[in-house]
Every structure is written in C-alpha cells, then in structure tokens.
Short mmCIF file of C-alpha atoms in Angstrom, two decimals:
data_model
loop_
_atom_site.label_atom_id
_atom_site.label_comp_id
_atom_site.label_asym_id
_atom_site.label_seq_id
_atom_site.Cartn_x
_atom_site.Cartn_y
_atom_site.Cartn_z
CA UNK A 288 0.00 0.00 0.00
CA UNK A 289 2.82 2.42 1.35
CA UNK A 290 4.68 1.34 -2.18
CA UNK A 291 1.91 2.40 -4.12
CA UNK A 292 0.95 5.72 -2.43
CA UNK A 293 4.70 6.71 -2.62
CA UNK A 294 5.03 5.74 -6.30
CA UNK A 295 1.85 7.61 -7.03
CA UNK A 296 2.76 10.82 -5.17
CA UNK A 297 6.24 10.97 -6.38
CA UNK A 298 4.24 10.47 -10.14
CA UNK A 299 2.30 13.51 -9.37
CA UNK A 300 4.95 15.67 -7.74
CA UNK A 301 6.87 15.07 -11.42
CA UNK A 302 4.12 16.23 -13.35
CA UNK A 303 4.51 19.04 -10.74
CA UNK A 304 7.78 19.64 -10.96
CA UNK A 305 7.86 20.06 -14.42
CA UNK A 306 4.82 21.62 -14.84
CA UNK A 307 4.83 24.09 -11.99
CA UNK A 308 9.04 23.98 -12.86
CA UNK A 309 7.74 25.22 -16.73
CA UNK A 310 5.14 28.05 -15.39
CA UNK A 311 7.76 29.91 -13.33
CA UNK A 312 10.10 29.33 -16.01
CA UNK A 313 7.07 31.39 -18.59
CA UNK A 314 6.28 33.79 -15.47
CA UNK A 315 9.81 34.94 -14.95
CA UNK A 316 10.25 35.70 -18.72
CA UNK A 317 6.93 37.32 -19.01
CA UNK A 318 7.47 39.55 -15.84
CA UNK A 319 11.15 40.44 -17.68
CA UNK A 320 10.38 41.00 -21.13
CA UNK A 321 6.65 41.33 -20.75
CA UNK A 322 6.11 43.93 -17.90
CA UNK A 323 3.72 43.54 -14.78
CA UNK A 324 0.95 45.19 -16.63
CA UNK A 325 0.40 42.40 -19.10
CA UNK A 326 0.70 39.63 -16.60
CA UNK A 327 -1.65 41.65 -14.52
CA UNK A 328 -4.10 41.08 -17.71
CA UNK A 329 -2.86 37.17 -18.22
CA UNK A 330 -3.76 36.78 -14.21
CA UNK A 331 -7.34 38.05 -14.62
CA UNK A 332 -8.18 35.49 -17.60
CA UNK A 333 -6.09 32.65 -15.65
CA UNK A 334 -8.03 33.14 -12.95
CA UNK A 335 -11.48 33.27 -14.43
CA UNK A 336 -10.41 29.82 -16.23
CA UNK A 337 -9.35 28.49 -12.95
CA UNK A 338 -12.77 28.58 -11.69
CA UNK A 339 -13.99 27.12 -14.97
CA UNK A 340 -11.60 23.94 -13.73
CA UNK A 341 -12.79 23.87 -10.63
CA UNK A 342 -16.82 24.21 -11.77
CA UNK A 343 -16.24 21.41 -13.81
CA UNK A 344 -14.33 19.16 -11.48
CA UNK A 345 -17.53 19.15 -9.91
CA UNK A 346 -16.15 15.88 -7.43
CA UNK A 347 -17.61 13.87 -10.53
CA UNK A 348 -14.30 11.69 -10.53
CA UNK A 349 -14.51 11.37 -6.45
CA UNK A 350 -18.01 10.34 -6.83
CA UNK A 351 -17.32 7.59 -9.63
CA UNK A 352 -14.35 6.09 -7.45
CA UNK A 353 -16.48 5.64 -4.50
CA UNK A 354 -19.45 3.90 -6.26
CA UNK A 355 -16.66 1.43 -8.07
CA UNK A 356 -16.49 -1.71 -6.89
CA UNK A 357 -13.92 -2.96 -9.56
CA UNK A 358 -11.82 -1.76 -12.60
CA UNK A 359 -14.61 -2.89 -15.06
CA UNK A 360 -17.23 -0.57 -13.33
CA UNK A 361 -15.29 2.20 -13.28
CA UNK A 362 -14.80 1.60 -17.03
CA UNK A 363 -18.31 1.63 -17.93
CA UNK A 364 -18.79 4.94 -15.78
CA UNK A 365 -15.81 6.76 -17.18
CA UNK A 366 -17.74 7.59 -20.97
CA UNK A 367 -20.73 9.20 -18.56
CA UNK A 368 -18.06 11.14 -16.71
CA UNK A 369 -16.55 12.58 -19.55
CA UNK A 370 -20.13 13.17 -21.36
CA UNK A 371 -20.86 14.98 -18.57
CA UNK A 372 -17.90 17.18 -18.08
CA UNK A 373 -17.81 18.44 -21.19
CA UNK A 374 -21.44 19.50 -21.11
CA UNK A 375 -20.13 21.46 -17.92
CA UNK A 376 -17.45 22.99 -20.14
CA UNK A 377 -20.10 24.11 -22.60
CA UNK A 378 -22.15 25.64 -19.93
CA UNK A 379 -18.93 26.97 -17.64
CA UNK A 380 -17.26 28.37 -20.81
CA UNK A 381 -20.65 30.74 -21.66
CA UNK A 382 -21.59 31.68 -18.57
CA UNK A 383 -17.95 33.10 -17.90
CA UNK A 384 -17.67 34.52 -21.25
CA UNK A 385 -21.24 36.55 -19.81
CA UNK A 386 -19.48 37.40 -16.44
CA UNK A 387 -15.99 39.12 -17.33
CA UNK A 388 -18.54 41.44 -19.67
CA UNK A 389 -19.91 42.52 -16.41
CA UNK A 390 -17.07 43.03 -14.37
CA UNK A 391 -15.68 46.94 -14.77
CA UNK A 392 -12.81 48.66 -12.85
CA UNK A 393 -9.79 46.86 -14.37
CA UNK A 394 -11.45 44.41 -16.41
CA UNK A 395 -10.10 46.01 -20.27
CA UNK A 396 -12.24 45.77 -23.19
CA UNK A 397 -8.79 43.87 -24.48
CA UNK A 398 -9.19 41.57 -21.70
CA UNK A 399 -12.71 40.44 -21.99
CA UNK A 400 -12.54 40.32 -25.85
CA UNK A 401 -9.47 38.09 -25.88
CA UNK A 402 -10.72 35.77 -22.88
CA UNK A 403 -13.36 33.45 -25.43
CA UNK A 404 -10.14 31.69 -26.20
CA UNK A 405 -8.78 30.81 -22.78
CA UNK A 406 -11.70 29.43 -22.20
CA UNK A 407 -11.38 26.59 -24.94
CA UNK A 408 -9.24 25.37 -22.05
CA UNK A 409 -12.18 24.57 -20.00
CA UNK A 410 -13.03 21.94 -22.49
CA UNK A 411 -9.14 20.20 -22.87
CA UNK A 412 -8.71 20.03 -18.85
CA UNK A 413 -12.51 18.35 -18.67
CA UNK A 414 -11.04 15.54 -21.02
CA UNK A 415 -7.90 15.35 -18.88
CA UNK A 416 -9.14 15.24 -15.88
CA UNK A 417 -12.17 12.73 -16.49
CA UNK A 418 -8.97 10.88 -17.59
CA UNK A 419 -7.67 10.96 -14.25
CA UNK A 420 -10.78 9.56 -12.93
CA UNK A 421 -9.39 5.86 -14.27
CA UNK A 422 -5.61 6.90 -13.62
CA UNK A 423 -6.27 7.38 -10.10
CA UNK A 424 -8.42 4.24 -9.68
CA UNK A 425 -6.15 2.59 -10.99
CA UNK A 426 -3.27 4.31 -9.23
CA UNK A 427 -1.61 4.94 -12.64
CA UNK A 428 -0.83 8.74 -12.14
CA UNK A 429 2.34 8.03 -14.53
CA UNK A 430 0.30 8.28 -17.48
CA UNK A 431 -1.67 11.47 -15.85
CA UNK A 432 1.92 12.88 -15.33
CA UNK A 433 2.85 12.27 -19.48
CA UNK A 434 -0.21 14.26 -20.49
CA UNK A 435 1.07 16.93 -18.17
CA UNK A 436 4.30 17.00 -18.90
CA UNK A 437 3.42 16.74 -22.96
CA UNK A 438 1.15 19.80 -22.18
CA UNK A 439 3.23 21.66 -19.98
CA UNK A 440 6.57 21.89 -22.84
CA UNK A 441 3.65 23.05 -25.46
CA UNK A 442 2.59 26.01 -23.44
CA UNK A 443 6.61 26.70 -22.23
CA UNK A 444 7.81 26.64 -25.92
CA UNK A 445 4.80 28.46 -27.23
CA UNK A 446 5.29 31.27 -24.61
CA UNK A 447 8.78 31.67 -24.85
CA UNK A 448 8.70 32.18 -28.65
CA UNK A 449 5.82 34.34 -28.56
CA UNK A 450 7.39 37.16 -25.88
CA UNK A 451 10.80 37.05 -28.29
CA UNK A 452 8.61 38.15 -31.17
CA UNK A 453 6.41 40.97 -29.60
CA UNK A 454 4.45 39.34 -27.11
CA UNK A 455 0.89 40.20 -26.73
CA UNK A 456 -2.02 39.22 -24.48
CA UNK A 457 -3.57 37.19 -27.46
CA UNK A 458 -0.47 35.56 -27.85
CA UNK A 459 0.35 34.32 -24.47
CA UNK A 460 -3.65 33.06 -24.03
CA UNK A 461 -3.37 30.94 -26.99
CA UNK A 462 -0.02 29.30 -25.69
CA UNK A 463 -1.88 28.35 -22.56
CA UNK A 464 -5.15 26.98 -24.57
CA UNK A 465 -2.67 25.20 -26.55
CA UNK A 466 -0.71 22.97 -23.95
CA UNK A 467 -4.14 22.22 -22.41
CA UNK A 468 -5.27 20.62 -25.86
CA UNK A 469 -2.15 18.61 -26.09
CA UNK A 470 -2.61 17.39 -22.77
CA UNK A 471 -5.93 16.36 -23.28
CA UNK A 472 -5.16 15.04 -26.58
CA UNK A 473 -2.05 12.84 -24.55
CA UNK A 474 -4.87 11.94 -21.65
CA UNK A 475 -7.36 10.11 -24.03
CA UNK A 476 -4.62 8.53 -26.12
CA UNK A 477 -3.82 6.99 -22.78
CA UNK A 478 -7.10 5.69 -21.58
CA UNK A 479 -8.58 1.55 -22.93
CA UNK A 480 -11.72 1.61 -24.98
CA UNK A 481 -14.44 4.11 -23.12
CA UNK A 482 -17.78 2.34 -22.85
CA UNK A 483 -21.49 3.70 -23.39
CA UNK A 484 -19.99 7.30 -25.02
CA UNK A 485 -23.31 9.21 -26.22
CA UNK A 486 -25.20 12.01 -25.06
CA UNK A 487 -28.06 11.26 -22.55
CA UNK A 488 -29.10 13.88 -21.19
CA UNK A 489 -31.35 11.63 -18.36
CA UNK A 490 -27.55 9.56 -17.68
CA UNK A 491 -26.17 13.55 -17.23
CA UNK A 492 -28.74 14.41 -14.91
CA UNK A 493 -28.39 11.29 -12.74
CA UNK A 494 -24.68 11.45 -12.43
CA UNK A 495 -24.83 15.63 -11.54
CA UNK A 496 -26.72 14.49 -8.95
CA UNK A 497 -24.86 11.74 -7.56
CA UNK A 498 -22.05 14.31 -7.79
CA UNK A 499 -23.97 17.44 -6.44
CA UNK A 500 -22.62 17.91 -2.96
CA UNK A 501 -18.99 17.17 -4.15
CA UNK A 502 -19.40 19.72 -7.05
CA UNK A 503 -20.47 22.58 -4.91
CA UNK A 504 -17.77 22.41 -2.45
CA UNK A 505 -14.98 22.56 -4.60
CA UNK A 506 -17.10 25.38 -6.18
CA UNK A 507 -16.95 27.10 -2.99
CA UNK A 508 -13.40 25.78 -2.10
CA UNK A 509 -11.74 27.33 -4.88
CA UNK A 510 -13.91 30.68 -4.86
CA UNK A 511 -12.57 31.23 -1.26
CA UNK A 512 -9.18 31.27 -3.01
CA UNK A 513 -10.15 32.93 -6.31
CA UNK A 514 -12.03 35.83 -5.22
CA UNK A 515 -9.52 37.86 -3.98
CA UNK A 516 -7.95 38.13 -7.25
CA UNK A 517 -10.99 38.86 -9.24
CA UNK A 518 -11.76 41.44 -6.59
CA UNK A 519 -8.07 42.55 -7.13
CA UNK A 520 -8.61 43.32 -10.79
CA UNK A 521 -11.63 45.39 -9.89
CA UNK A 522 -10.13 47.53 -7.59
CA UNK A 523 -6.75 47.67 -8.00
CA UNK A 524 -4.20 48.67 -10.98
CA UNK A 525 -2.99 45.19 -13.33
CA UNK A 526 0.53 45.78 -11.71
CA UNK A 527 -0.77 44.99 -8.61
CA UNK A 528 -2.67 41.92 -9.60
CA UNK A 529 0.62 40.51 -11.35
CA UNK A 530 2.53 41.23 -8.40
CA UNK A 531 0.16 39.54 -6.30
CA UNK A 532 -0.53 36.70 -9.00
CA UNK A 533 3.05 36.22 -9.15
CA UNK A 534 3.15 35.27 -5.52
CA UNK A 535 0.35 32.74 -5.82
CA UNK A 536 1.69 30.93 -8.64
CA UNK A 537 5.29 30.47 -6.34
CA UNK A 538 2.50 29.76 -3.35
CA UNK A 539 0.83 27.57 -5.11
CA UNK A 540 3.57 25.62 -5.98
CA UNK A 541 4.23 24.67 -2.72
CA UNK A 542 0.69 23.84 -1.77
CA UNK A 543 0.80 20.52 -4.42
CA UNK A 544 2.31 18.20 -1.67
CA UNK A 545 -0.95 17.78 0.21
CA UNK A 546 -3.34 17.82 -3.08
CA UNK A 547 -1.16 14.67 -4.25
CA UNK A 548 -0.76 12.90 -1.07
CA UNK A 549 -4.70 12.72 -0.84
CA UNK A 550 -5.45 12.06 -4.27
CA UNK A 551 -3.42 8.73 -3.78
CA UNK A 552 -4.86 8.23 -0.47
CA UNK A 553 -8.32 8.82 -1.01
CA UNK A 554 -9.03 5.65 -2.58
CA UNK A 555 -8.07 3.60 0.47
CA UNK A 556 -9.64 5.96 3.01
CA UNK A 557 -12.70 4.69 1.26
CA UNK A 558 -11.99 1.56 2.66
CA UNK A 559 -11.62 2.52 6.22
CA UNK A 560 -8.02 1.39 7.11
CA UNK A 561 -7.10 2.29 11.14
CA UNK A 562 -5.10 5.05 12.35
CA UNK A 563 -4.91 6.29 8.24
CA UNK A 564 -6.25 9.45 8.99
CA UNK A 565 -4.20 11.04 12.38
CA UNK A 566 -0.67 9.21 10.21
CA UNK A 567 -1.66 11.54 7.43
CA UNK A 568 -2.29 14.68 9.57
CA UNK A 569 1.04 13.95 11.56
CA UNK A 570 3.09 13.51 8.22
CA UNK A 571 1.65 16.52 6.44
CA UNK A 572 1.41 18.62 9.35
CA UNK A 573 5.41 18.39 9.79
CA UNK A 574 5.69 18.82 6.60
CA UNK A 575 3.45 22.08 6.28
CA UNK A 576 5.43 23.53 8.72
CA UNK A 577 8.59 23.38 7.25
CA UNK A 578 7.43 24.90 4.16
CA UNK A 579 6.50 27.45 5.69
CA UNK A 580 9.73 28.51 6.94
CA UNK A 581 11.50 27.59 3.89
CA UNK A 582 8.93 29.73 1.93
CA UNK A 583 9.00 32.40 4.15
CA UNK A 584 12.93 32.75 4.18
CA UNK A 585 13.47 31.84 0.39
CA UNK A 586 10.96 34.56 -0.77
CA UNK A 587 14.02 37.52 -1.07
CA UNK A 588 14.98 35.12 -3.98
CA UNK A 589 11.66 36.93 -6.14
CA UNK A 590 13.72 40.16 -6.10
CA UNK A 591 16.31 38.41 -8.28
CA UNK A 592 14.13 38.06 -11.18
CA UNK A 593 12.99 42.08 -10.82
CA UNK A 594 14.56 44.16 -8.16
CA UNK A 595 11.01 46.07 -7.83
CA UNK A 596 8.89 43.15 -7.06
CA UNK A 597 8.71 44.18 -3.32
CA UNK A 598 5.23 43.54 -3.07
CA UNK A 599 5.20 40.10 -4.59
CA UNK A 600 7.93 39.38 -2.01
CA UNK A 601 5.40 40.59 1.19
CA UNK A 602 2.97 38.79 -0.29
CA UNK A 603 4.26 35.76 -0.53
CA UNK A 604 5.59 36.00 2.77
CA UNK A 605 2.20 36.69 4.15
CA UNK A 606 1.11 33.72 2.30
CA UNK A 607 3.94 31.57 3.62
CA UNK A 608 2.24 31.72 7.44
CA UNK A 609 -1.25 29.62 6.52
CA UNK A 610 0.94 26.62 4.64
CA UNK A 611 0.74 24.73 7.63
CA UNK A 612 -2.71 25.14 7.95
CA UNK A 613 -3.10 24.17 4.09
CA UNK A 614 -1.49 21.27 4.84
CA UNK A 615 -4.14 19.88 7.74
CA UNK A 616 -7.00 20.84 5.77
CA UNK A 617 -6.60 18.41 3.25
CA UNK A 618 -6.99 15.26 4.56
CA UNK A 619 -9.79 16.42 6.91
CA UNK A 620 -11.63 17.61 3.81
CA UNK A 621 -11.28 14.32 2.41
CA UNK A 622 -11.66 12.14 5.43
CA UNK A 623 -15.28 13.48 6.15
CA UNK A 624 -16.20 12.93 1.91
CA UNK A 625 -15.31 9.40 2.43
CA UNK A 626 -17.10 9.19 5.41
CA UNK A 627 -19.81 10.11 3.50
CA UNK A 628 -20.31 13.53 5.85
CA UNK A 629 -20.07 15.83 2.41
CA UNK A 630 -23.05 18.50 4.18
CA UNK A 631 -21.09 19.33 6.72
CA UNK A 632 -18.04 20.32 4.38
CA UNK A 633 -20.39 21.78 1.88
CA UNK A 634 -21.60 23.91 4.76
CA UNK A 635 -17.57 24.97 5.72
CA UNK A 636 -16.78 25.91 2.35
CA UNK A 637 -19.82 28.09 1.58
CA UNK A 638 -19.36 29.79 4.98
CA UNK A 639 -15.82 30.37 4.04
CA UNK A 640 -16.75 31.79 1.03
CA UNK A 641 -18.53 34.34 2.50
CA UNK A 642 -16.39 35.20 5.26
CA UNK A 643 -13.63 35.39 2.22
CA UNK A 644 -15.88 37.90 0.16
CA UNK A 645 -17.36 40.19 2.92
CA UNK A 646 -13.44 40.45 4.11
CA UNK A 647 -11.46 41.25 1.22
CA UNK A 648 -14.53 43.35 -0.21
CA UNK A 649 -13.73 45.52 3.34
CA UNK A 650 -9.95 45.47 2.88
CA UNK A 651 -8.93 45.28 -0.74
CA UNK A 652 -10.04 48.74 -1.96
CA UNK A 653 -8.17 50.38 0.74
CA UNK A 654 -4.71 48.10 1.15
CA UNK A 655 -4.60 45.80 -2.00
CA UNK A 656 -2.59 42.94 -1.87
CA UNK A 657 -1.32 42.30 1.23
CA UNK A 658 -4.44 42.43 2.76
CA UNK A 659 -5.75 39.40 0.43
CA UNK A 660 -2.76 37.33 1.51
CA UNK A 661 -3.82 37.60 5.24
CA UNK A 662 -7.60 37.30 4.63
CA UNK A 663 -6.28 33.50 2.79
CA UNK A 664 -4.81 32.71 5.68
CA UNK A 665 -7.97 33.48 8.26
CA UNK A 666 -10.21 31.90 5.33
CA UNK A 667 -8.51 28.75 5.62
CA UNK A 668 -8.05 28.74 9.47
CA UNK A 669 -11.55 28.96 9.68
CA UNK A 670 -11.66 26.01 7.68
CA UNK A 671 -9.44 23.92 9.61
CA UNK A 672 -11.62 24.76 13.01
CA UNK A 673 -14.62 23.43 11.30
CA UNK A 674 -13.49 20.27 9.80
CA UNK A 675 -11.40 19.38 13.34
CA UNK A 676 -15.07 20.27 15.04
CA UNK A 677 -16.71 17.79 12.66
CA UNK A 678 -13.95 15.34 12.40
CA UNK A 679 -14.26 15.11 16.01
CA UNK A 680 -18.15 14.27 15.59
CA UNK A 681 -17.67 11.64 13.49
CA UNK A 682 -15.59 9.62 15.69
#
C-alpha cells in the first residue's frame, strides 16, 4: 500500500515539478520581457479559467471512485463522466464569457474580448481530468503525469517564442489553450476503450446528482481562493494583480504536496483502514510547517528576477504563514467525503466563502494585496476549526 501511495505521489509531484518547474520558467520571462501590466491582464483570464476547472471538477471523478467496486465498473462509468464534463465545459465556458462582460474597474475591453479563447481550455482540462478519474483508480498517475508534462513543454515553448517576437495578451492566451489541448489530446490517447460514449441527457442528470454535494464544495473551495484576485482586478491597478498573481503561482507551488498525497490516499480511506487518517495529519502537518519557513525565508529570492517586485515578495511571505494550515485541511476535507459527511463540508466551504468575500470586499479597496494574503490565511483557518469540530463528531 505504502509502495503504491509513494510511487503515485512521487508520479504527481513530477508532473509538478515540471509543470509548476515550466510556469515559473514562462512567469519569470513574461514579468522580464513582458512587464507587470500584461501579466496583470494574463492573471485576470487565468483566474477566471481556474474557476472554470474547478466548476467542472464538480467531485464527478470522487463520486465515480467511491461507487466502483472494480476496474470494469469504473470503465463503464468513465464515458458518462466525460459526457458529462464536457457539457459542464459548454455551460462553464458561456456563462464566464457573460461574467468578465460585467465586471468593470480593471477588467479592459482587451481583456474580456481576448478571454473566449482561454476558455477553450475549460473543455481540454474536462477531457484530462475525467482521464484521471481511471488513472487514479487505478493508481496509474504516470500516465496522468505524461499528459502533463506533454502539455506543460507546449505552453513553455509556445510562450517563450511568442514574448521574443512581440508578445501580446492574445499571444500568451493561446499558448496556454494550446498545452491544455495537447494534454488532453495525450490523456485520451492513454485511456482503454471508453464504454457507453453518447449524449443522454437523463444519464447527465443522474450522475450531476450523484455528484452534487462534491461539485459545490470545490465550487466554494476554490472561490474562497479565487475571489480575492478577481476582486483585485476590480479595484486595484494590473501591476498589482501581477505582483500579487506572481506570488500565488510560487504559493501555489508549494501547496501541491498535500493535493497529491490525498489524491493517492483517497481511494483507500474509502476503505476505512485504522489510524490512516491522524498518520496523514502527523506527516503533512510536519511537513506544512517546514514549508512554511522555507517559503517564508526563500521569498528575497523573487527580487532576483525584478529588483522592484517588493510587493510580490510581502505577499508571498504573508502567504507563507497559513501553509501549515493548508497542509491539515486536506486530509480532513477528504476524510469526512469518504465518510460520507459531504453536508457538513459543503456547509464549511460556503461559509468560508462568505467570510472570504465580505473580508477582502472591506480590505482590498483600501490596502490591496497584502491584505488578500492575510484574509487566505484566516479563510482557511476557519476552515481547519470546522473540519477538526466535525472530524471530532464523526468519531
């Protein structure tokens, strides 16, 4: 078991490592040759994509794992899955094509013209990631981390070659869409024969449903994380938000560890072994803690790749003090989905959510970024306090 989980982890932190590796690689140049302003505009349409992800994630792959009992049935469920996901991209992609055309302050008329083609991305990372849904079954991450990887030179060389020959925000969006395609492409390349592949829309409905609870809280779990940004790009000047977007990619870099460790260990909390649960919040509390510290005194490093990049650097510092809560979250989070207590995570996230909004709606006008880094960090204590309350209830 131990054998797998490592093999599994260390297959995700290599798609990490090269992917994450590859997007500070792009960052850095774009910051240099590009300017803060533009990646201030690439951040907004990242951003809105990001929730695009995350809205069709929708815990349909969580969902098809636990009602599994073998290879074969996950098989059969996997063309229903991916059916469904990419009707989620079709409606994800329009609604937030309708949203950025509401949002003013910094929100260009470049911006929200140019951001119909990031979101083409929705649709490659719902075919990759309904992918993953029999890779992680499976625990065959390798072939998850080859799609990445595949995807993750496409965008680098794209990039790269696009801000040596005048780079513009058109440009660097259709680099992004692109490495998403390939790794989609890669993902289903990857996958054995996918059963029962037609649109139903009765088989949809069913399997949103089954899904529902898991869907909204990763809704609500990644707009708690999002929000400040968009809010960012309302209120603030694009400099800013590429400072502060700069920060979060570096931050969220660091946050992968615990994402990994629970994808591979979800599957066997669903079957209940002892003591699995206070192992994993031992192990990743230690290790939370220590990247902390090494984030925190590391983060002078930013200033080499721009001496003016002061506020990415206090941002990221800021951001360095809730890792080790990050790091706890995680498997609580998942520990109460497999116990089958989603409500009472569904009802921490949304509550977070709005705690997130009404605080950086307060603070972000007046102090920017800084104050969105410390609002993430009492956001996701908050978080931890509920899920130990109802971890403790479930014992």
């Amino acid at each position: 078991m131990l054998k797998a989980v490592a093999s599994n982890t260390l297959a995700q932190l290599v798609a990490k490592f090269f992917g994450a590796g590859l997007t500070l690689l792009t960052t850095y140049y774009t910051v240099r040759l590009a300017g803060l302003d533009l990646y201030g505009d690439l951040t907004k349409i990242i951003v809105l994509v990001a929730l695009g992800f995350t809205s069709i994630d929708f815990g349909l792959n969580a969902d098809a794992l636990r009602r599994s009992q073998n290879k074969l049935e996950l098989q059969k469920r996997l063309g229903s899955v991916l059916i469904t996901r990419l009707f989620l991209s079709f409606v994800a992609a329009v609604l937030l094509n309708i949203v950025i055309f509401t949002l003013p302050g910094g929100y260009s008329s470049e911006v929200k013209s140019i951001f119909w083609l990031g979101s083409l991305a929705i649709f490659f990372q719902g075919v990759f990631t309904s992918g993953n849904a029999y890779f992680q079954y499976n625990l065959q991450y390798w072939s998850s981390t080859l799609s990445t990887i595949l995807g993750a030179f496409t965008t680098t060389t794209l990039t790269l070659y696009f801000l040596w020959h005048s780079p513009t925000l058109l440009s660097l969006v259709f680099a992004m869409t692109a490495g998403y395609f390939v790794s989609a492409i890669t993902s289903l390349l990857l996958l054995p024969k996918i059963h029962e592949f037609h649109i139903n829309f009765r088989n949809i409905y069913h399997t949103l449903k089954s899904s529902s609870i898991l869907g909204f809280i990763l809704v609500a779990s990644v707009l708690s994380s999002k929000l400040d940004t968009i809010l960012l790009g309302i209120y603030r000047p694009s400099s800013e938000v590429g400072a502060y977007g700069f920060a979060y990619r570096v931050f969220d870099v660091v946050l992968v560890l615990p994402v990994f460790v629970m994808n591979s260990l979800y599957p066997l909390m669903l079957k209940n072994i002892q003591n699995l649960l206070s192992t994993t919040l031992y192990s990743l509390g230690m290790l939370g803690v220590f990247a902390g510290i090494t984030t925190y005194v590391l983060a002078p490093l930013i200033l080499l790749i721009k001496p003016d990049l002061f506020l990415s650097l206090e941002t990221l510092r800021l951001l360095s003090l809730s890792l080790p809560i990050f790091y706890l979250t995680a498997p609580l989070m998942w520990h109460l989905i497999a116990k089958n207590h989603e409500r009472q995570v569904l009802t921490t996230f949304l509550l977070a959510t709005t705690l997130n909004l009404l605080l950086n709606l307060t603070f972000i006008p007046r102090y920017g970024a800084p104050s969105a880094a410390l609002v993430t960090g009492i956001t996701e204590l908050f978080i931890l306090l509920s899920l130990l309350y109802f971890s403790r209830k479930t014992k």
